[in-house]
PDB file of C-alpha atoms and ligand atoms in Angstrom:
ATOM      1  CA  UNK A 172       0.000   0.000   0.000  1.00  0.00           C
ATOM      2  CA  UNK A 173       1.522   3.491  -0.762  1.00  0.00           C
ATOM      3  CA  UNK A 174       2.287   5.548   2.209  1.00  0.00           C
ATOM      4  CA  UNK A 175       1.139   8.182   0.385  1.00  0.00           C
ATOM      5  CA  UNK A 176      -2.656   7.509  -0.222  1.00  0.00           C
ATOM      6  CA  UNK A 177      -3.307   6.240   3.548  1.00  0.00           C
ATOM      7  CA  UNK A 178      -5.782   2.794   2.811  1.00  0.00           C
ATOM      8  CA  UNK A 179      -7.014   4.152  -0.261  1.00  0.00           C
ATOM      9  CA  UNK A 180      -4.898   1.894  -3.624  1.00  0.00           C
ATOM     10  CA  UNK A 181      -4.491   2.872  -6.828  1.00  0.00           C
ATOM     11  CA  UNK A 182      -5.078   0.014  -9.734  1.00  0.00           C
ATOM     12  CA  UNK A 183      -3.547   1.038 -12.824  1.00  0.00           C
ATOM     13  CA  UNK A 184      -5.168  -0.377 -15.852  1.00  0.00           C
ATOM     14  CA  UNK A 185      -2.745  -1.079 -18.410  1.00  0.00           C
ATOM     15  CA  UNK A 186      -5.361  -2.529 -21.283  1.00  0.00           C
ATOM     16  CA  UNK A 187      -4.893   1.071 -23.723  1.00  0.00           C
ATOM     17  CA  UNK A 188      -1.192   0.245 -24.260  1.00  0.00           C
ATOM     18  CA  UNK A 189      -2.029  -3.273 -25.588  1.00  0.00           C
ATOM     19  CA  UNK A 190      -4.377  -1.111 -27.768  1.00  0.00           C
ATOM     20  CA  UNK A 191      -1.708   0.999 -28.984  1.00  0.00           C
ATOM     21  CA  UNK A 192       0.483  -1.812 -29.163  1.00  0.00           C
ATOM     22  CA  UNK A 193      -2.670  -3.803 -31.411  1.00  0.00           C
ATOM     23  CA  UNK A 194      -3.310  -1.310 -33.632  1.00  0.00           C
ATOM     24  CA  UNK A 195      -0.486  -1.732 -35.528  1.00  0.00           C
ATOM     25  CA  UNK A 196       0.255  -5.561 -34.529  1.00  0.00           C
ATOM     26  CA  UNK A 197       3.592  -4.596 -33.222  1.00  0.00           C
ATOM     27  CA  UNK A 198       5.492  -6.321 -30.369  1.00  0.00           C
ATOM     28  CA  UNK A 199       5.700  -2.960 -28.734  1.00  0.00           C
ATOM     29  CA  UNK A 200       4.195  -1.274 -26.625  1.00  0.00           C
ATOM     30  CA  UNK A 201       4.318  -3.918 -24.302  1.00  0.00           C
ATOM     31  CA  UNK A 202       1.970  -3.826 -21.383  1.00  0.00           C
ATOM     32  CA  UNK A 203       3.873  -5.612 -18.982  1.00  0.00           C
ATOM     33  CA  UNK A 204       6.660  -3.270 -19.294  1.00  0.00           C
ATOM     34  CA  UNK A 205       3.945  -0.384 -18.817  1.00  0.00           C
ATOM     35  CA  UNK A 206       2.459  -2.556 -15.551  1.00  0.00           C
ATOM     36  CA  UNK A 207       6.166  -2.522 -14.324  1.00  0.00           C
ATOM     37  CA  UNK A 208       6.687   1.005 -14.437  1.00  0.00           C
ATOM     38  CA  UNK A 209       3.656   1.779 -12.829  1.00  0.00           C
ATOM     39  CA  UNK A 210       4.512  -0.664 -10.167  1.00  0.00           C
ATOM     40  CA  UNK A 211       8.123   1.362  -9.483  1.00  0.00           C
ATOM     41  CA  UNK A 212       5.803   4.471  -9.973  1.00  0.00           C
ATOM     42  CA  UNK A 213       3.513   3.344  -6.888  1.00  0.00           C
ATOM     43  CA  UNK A 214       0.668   1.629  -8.151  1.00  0.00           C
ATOM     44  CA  UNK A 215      -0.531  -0.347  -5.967  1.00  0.00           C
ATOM     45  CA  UNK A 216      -1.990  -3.311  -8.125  1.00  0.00           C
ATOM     46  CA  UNK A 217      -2.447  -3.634 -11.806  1.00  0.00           C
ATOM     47  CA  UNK A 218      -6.014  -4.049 -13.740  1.00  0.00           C
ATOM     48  CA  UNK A 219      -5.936  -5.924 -16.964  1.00  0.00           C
ATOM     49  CA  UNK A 220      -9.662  -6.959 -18.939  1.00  0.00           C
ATOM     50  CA  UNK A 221      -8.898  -9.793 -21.080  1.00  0.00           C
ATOM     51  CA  UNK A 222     -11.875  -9.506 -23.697  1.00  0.00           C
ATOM     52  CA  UNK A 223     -13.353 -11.979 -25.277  1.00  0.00           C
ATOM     53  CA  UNK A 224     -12.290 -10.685 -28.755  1.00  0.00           C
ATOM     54  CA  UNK A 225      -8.729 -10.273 -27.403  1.00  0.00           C
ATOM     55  CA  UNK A 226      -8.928  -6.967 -28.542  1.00  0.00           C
ATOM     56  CA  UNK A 227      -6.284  -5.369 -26.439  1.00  0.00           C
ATOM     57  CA  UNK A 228      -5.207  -7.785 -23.350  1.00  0.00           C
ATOM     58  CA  UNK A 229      -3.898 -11.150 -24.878  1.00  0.00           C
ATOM     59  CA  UNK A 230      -3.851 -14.352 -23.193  1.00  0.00           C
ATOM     60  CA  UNK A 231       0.352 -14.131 -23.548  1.00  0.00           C
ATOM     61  CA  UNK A 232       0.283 -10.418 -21.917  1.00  0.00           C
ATOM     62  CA  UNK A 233      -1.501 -11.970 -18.762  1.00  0.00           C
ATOM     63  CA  UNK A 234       0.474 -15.201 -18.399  1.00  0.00           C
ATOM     64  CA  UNK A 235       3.439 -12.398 -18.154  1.00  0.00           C
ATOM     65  CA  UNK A 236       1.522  -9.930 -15.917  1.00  0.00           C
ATOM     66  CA  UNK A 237       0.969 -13.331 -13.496  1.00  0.00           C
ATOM     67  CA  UNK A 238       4.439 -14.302 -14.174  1.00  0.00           C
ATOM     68  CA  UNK A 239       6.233 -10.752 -13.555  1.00  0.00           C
ATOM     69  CA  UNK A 240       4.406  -8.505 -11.525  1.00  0.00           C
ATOM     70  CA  UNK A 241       5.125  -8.232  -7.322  1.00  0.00           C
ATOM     71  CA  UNK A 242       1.981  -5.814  -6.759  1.00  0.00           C
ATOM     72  CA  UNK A 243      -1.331  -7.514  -7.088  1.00  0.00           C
ATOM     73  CA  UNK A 244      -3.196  -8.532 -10.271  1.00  0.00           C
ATOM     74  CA  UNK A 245      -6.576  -7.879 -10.565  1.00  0.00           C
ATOM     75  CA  UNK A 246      -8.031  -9.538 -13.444  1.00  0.00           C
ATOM     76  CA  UNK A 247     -11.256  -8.178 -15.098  1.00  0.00           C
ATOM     77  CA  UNK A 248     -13.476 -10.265 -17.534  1.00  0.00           C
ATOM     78  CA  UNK A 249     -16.872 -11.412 -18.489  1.00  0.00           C
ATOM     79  CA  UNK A 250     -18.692 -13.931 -16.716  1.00  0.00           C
ATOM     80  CA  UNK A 251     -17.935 -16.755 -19.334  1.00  0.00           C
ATOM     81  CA  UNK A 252     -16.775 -20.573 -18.606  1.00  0.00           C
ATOM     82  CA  UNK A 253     -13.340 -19.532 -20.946  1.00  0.00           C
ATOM     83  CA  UNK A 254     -12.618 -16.559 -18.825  1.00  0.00           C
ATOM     84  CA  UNK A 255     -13.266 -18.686 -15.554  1.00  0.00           C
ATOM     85  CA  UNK A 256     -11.111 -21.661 -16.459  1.00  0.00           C
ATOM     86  CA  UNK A 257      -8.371 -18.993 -17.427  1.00  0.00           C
ATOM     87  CA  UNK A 258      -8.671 -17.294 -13.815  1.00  0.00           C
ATOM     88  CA  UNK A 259      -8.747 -20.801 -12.293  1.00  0.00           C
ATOM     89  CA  UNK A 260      -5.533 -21.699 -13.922  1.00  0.00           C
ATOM     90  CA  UNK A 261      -3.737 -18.008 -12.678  1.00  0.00           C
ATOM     91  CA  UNK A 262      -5.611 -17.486  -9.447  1.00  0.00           C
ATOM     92  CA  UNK A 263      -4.589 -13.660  -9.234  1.00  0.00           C
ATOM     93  CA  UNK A 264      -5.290 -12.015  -6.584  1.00  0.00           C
ATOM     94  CA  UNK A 265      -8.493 -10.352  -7.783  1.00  0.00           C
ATOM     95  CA  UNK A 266     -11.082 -11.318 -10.382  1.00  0.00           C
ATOM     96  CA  UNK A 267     -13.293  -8.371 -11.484  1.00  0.00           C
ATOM     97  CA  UNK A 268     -16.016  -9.697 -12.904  1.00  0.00           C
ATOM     98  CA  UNK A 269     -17.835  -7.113 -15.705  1.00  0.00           C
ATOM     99  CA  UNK A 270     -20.179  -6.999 -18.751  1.00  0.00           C
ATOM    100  CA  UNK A 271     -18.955  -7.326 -22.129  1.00  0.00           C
ATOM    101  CA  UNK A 272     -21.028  -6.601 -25.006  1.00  0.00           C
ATOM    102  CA  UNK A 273     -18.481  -6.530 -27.930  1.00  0.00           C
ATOM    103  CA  UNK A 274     -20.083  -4.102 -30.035  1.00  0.00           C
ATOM    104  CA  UNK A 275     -19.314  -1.249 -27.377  1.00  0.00           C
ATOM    105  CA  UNK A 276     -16.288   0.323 -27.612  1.00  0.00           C
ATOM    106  CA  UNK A 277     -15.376   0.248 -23.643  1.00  0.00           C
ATOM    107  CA  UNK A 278     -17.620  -1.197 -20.090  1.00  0.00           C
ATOM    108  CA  UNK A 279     -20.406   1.167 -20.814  1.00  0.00           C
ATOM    109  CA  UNK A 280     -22.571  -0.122 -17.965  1.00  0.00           C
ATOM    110  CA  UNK A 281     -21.992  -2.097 -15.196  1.00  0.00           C
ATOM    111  CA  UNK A 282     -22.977  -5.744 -14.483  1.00  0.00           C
ATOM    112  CA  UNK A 283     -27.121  -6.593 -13.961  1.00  0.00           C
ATOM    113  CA  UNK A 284     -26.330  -9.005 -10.958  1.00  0.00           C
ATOM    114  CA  UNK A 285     -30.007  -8.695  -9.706  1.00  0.00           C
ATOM    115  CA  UNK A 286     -31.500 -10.632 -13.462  1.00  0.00           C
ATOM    116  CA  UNK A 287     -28.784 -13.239 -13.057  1.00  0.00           C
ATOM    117  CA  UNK A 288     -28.132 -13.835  -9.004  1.00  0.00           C
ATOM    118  CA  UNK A 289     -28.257 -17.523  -9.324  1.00  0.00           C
ATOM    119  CA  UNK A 290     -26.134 -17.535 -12.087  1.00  0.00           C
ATOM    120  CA  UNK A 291     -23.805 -15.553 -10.832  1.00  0.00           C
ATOM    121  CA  UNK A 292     -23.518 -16.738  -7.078  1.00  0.00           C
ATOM    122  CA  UNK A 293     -22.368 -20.714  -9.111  1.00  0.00           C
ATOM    123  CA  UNK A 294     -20.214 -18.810 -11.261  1.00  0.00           C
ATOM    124  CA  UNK A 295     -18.326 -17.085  -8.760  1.00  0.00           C
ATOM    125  CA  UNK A 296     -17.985 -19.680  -5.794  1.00  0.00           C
ATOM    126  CA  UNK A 297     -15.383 -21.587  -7.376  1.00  0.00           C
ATOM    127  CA  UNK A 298     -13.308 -18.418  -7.657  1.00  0.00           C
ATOM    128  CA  UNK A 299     -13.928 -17.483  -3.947  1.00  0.00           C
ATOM    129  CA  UNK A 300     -12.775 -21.333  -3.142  1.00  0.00           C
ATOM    130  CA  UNK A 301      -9.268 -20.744  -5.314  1.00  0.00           C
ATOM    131  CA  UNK A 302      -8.826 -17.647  -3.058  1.00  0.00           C
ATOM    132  CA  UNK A 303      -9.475 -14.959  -5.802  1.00  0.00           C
ATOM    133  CA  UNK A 304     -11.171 -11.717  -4.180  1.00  0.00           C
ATOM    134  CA  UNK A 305     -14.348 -11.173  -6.267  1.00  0.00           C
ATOM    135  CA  UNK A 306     -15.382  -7.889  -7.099  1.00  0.00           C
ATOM    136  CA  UNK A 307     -18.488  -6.850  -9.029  1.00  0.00           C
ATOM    137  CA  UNK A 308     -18.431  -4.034 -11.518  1.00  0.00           C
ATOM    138  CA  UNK A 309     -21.950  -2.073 -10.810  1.00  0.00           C
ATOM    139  CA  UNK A 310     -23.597   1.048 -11.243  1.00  0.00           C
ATOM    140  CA  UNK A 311     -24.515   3.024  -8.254  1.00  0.00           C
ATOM    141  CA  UNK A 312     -27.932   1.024  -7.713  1.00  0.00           C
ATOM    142  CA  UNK A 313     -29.237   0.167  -4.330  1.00  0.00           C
ATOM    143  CA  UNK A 314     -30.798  -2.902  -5.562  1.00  0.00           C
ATOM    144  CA  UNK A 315     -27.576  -4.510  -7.709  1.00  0.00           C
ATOM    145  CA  UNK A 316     -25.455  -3.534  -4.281  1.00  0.00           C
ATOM    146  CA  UNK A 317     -28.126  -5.518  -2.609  1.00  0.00           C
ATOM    147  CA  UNK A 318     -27.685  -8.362  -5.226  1.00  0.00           C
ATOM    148  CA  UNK A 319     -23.992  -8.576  -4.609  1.00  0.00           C
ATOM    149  CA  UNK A 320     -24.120  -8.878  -1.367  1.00  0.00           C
ATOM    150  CA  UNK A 321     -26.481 -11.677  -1.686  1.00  0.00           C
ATOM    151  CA  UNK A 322     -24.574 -13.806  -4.240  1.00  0.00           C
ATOM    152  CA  UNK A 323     -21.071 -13.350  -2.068  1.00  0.00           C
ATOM    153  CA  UNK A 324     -19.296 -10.599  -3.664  1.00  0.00           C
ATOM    154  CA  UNK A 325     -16.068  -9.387  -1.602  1.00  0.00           C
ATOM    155  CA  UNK A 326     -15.897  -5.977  -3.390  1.00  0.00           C
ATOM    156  CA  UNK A 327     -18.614  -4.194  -5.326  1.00  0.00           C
ATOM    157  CA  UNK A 328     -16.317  -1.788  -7.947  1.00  0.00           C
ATOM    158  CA  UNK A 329     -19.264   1.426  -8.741  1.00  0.00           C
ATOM    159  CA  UNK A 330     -18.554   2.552 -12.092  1.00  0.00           C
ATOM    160  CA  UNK A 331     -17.844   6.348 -12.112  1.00  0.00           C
ATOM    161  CA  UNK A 332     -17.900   7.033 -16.355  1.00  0.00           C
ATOM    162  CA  UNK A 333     -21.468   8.438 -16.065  1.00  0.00           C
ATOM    163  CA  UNK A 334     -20.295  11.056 -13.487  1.00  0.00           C
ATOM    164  CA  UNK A 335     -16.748  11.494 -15.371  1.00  0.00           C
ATOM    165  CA  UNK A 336     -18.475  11.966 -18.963  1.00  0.00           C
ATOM    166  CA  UNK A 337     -21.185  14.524 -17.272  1.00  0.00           C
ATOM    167  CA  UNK A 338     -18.394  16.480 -16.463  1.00  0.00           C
ATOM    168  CA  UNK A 339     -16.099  16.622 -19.176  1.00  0.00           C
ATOM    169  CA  UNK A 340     -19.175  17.462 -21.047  1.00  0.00           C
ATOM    170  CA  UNK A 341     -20.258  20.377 -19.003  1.00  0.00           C
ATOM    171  CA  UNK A 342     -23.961  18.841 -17.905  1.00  0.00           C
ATOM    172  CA  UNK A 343     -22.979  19.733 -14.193  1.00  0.00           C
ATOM    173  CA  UNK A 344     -26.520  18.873 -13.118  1.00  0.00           C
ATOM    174  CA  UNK A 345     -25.869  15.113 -14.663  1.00  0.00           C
ATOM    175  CA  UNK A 346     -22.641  14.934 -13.108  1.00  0.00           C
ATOM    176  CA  UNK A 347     -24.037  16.155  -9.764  1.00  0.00           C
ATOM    177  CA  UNK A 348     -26.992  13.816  -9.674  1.00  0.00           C
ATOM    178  CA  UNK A 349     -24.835  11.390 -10.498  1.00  0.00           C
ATOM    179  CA  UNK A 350     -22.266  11.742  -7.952  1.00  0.00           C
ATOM    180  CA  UNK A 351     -25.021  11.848  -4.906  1.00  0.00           C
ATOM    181  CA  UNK A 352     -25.930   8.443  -6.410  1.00  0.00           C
ATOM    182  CA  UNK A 353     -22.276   7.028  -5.797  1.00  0.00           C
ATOM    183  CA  UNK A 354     -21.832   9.076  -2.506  1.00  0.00           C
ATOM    184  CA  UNK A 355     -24.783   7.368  -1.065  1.00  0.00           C
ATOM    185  CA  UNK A 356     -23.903   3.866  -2.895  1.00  0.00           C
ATOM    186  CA  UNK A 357     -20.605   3.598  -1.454  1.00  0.00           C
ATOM    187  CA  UNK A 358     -21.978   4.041   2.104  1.00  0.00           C
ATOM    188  CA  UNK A 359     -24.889   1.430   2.025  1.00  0.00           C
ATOM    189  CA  UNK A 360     -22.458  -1.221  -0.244  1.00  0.00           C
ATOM    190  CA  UNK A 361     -20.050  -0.119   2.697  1.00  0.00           C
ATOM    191  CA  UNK A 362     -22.633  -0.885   5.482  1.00  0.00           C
ATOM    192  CA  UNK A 363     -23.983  -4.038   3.997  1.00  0.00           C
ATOM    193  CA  UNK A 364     -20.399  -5.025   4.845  1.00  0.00           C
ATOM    194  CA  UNK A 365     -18.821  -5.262   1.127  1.00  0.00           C
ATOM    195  CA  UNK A 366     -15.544  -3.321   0.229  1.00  0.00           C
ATOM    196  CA  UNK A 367     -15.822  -0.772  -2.131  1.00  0.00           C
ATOM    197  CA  UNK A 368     -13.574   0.189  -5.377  1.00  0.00           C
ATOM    198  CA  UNK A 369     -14.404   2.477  -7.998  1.00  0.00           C
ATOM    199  CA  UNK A 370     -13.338   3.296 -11.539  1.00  0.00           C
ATOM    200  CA  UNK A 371     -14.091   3.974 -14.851  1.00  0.00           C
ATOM    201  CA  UNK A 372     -13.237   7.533 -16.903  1.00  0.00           C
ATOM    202  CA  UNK A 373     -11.483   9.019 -14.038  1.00  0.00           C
ATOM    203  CA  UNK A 374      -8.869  11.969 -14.367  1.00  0.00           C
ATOM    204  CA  UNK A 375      -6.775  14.490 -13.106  1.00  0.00           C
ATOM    205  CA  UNK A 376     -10.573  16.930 -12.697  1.00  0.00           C
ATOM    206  CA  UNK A 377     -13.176  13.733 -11.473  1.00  0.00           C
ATOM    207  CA  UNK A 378     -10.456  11.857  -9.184  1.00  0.00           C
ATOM    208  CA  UNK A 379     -10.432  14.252  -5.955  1.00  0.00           C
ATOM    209  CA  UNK A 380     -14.399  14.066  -4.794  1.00  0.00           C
ATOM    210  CA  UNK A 381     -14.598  10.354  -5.683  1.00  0.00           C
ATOM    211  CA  UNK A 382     -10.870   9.623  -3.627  1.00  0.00           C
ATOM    212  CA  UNK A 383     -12.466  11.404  -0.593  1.00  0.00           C
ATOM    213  CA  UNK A 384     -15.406   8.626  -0.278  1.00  0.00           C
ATOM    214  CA  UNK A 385     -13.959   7.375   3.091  1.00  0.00           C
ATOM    215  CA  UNK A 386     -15.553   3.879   2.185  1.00  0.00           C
ATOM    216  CA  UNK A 387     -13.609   3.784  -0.682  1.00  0.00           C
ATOM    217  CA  UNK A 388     -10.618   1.167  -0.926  1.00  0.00           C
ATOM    218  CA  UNK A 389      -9.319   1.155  -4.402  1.00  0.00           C
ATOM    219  CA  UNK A 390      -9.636   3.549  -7.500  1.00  0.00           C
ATOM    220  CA  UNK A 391      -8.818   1.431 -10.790  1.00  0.00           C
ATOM    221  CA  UNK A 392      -7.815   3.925 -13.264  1.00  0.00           C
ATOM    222  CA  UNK A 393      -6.125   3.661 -16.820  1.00  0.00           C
ATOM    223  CA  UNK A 394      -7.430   5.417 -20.199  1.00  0.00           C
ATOM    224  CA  UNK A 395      -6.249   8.959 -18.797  1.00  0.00           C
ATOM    225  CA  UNK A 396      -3.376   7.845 -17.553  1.00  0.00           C
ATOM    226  CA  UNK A 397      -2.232   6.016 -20.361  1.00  0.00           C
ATOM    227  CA  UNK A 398      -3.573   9.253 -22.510  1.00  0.00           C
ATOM    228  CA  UNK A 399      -1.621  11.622 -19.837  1.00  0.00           C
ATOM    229  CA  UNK A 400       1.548   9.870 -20.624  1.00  0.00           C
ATOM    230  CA  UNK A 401       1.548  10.929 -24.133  1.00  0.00           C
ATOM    231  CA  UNK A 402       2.270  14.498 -22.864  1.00  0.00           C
ATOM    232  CA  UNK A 403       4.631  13.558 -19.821  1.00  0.00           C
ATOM    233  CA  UNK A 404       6.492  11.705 -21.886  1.00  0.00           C
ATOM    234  CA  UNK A 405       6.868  12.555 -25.536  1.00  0.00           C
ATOM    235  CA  UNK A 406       9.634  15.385 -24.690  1.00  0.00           C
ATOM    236  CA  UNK A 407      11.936  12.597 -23.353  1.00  0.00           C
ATOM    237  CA  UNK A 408      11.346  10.204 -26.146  1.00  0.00           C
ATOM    238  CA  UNK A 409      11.583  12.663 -28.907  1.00  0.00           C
ATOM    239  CA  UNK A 410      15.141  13.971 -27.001  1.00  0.00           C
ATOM    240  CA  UNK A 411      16.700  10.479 -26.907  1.00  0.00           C
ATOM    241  CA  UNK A 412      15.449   9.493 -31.292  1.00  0.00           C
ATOM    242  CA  UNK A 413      17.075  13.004 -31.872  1.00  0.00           C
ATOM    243  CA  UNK A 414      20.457  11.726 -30.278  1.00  0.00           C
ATOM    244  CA  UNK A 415      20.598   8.769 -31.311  1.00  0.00           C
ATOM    245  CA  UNK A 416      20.163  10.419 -35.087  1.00  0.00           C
ATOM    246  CA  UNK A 417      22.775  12.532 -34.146  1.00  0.00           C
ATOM    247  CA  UNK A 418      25.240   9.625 -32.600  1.00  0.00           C
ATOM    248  CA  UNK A 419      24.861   8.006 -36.199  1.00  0.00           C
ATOM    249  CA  UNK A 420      25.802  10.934 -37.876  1.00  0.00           C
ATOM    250  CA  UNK A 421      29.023  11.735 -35.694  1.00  0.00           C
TER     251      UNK A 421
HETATM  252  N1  PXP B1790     -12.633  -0.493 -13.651  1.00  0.00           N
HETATM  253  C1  PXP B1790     -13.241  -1.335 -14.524  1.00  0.00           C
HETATM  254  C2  PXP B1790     -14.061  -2.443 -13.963  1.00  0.00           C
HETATM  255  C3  PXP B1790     -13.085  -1.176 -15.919  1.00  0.00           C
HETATM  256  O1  PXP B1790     -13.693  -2.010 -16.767  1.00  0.00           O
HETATM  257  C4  PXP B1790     -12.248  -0.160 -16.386  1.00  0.00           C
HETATM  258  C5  PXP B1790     -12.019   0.004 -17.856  1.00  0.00           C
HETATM  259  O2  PXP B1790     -11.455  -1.140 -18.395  1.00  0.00           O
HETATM  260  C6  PXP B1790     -11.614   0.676 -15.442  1.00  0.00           C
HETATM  261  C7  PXP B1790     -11.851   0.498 -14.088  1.00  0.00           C
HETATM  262  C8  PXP B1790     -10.689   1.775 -15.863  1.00  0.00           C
HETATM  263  O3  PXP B1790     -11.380   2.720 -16.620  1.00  0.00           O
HETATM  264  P1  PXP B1790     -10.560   3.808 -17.431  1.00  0.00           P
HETATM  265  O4  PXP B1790      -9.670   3.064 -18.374  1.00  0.00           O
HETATM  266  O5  PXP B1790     -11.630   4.590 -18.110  1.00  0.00           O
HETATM  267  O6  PXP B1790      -9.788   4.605 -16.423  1.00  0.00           O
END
């Protein structure tokens, strides 16, 4: 746990570099390297969604994550049989379990636990029995907190892009509906005894109100900072192709 964020951890998701990376079916960027860095940087556990389609994660980026990483893993995926027997076989430390449409372009809504509870309590036990944490991705809704609970959820994770795109957008009185609805969330999903994450569309302007939940554990957080890093970093990496140009030439 950083000393610097008390009991609150940061999860850096590290699927966008695989996207980079897939986009042009290179070996590079590699994601694991990424997940490294942001371990020495002071994350506190890595996210990775391995999709269905295999769009960004791979199957070969998470045997690495598992094989490399000394922070925690917490792996995020659909509530399939392939995605189970694949966390079976890695037990990481966390499973996230979330909704996968593949038509949608990232986890647009969270999970509708309360239309599949019975489904969902079989398809998680054997995950609680390997010693995975299980964590539910959900929208800030009294009755799939309730659901959770009931199927034997460790950690409900509230998704936060509503909130984060009312912003960014300027539709204040969205955002600020939307944030009462996770204020209150976390609390009851706190007091029915579950631990409480949150993520999805957070930056450098939505982080601060959500961080100061106090029943909020974990923040999982990872297009803006992948996005971020462009500017942070493309004065160093533009410095060193310049001298090593100039090293050829000499
Ligand atoms: N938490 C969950 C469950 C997610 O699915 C995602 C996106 O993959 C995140 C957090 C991180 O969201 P973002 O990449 O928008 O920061």
């Amino acid at each position: 746990m950083s000393k610097f964020l008390g009991n609150l951890r940061l999860g850096v998701n590290i699927d966008h570099v695989a996207t980079v990376r897939n986009a042009r079916g290179s070996a590079y960027p590699d994601p694991t390297r990424a997940a490294l860095l942001a371990q020495q940087a002071g994350a506190d556990g890595i996210t990775a969604h391995l999709r269905e389609d295999r769009r960004h994660i791979s199957d070969a980026d998470i045997d690495a994550l598992v094989e490399n990483l000394s922070v925690p893993l917490n792996f995020e995926m659909a509530a399939t049989d392939e995605m189970q027997a694949i966390a079976l076989r890695h037990k990481p430390h966390a499973v996230c379990i979330v909704p996968e449409k593949r038509e949608e372009l990232t986890t647009e809504g969270g999970l509708e636990v309360a239309r599949v509870e019975n489904k969902l309590a079989h398809f998680i036990a054997p995950l609680r029995d390997a010693g995975c944490r299980v964590s539910i991705f959900i929208a800030a809704d009294m009755a799939q907190i309730e659901a959770a609970a009931r199927i034997g959820a460790t950690i409900i994770e509230l998704h936060t892009g509503a909130y984060c795109d009312a912003h960014h957008e300027g539709n204040f009185a969205v955002r600020d509906a939307e944030f009462a609805k996770l204020q209150e969330m976390s609390a009851y999903a706190h007091s029915l005894g579950l631990e409480v994450h949150a993520g999805h569309g957070l930056t450098y302007e939505t982080v601060k109100p959500i961080a100061a939940f106090p029943e909020v554990m974990e923040l999982n957080i990872g297009h803006f900072l992948i996005g971020e890093a462009i500017f942070s970093g493309l004065n160093s990496v533009i410095g060193e192709m310049r001298r090593l140009m100039e090293e050829a030439r000499a």
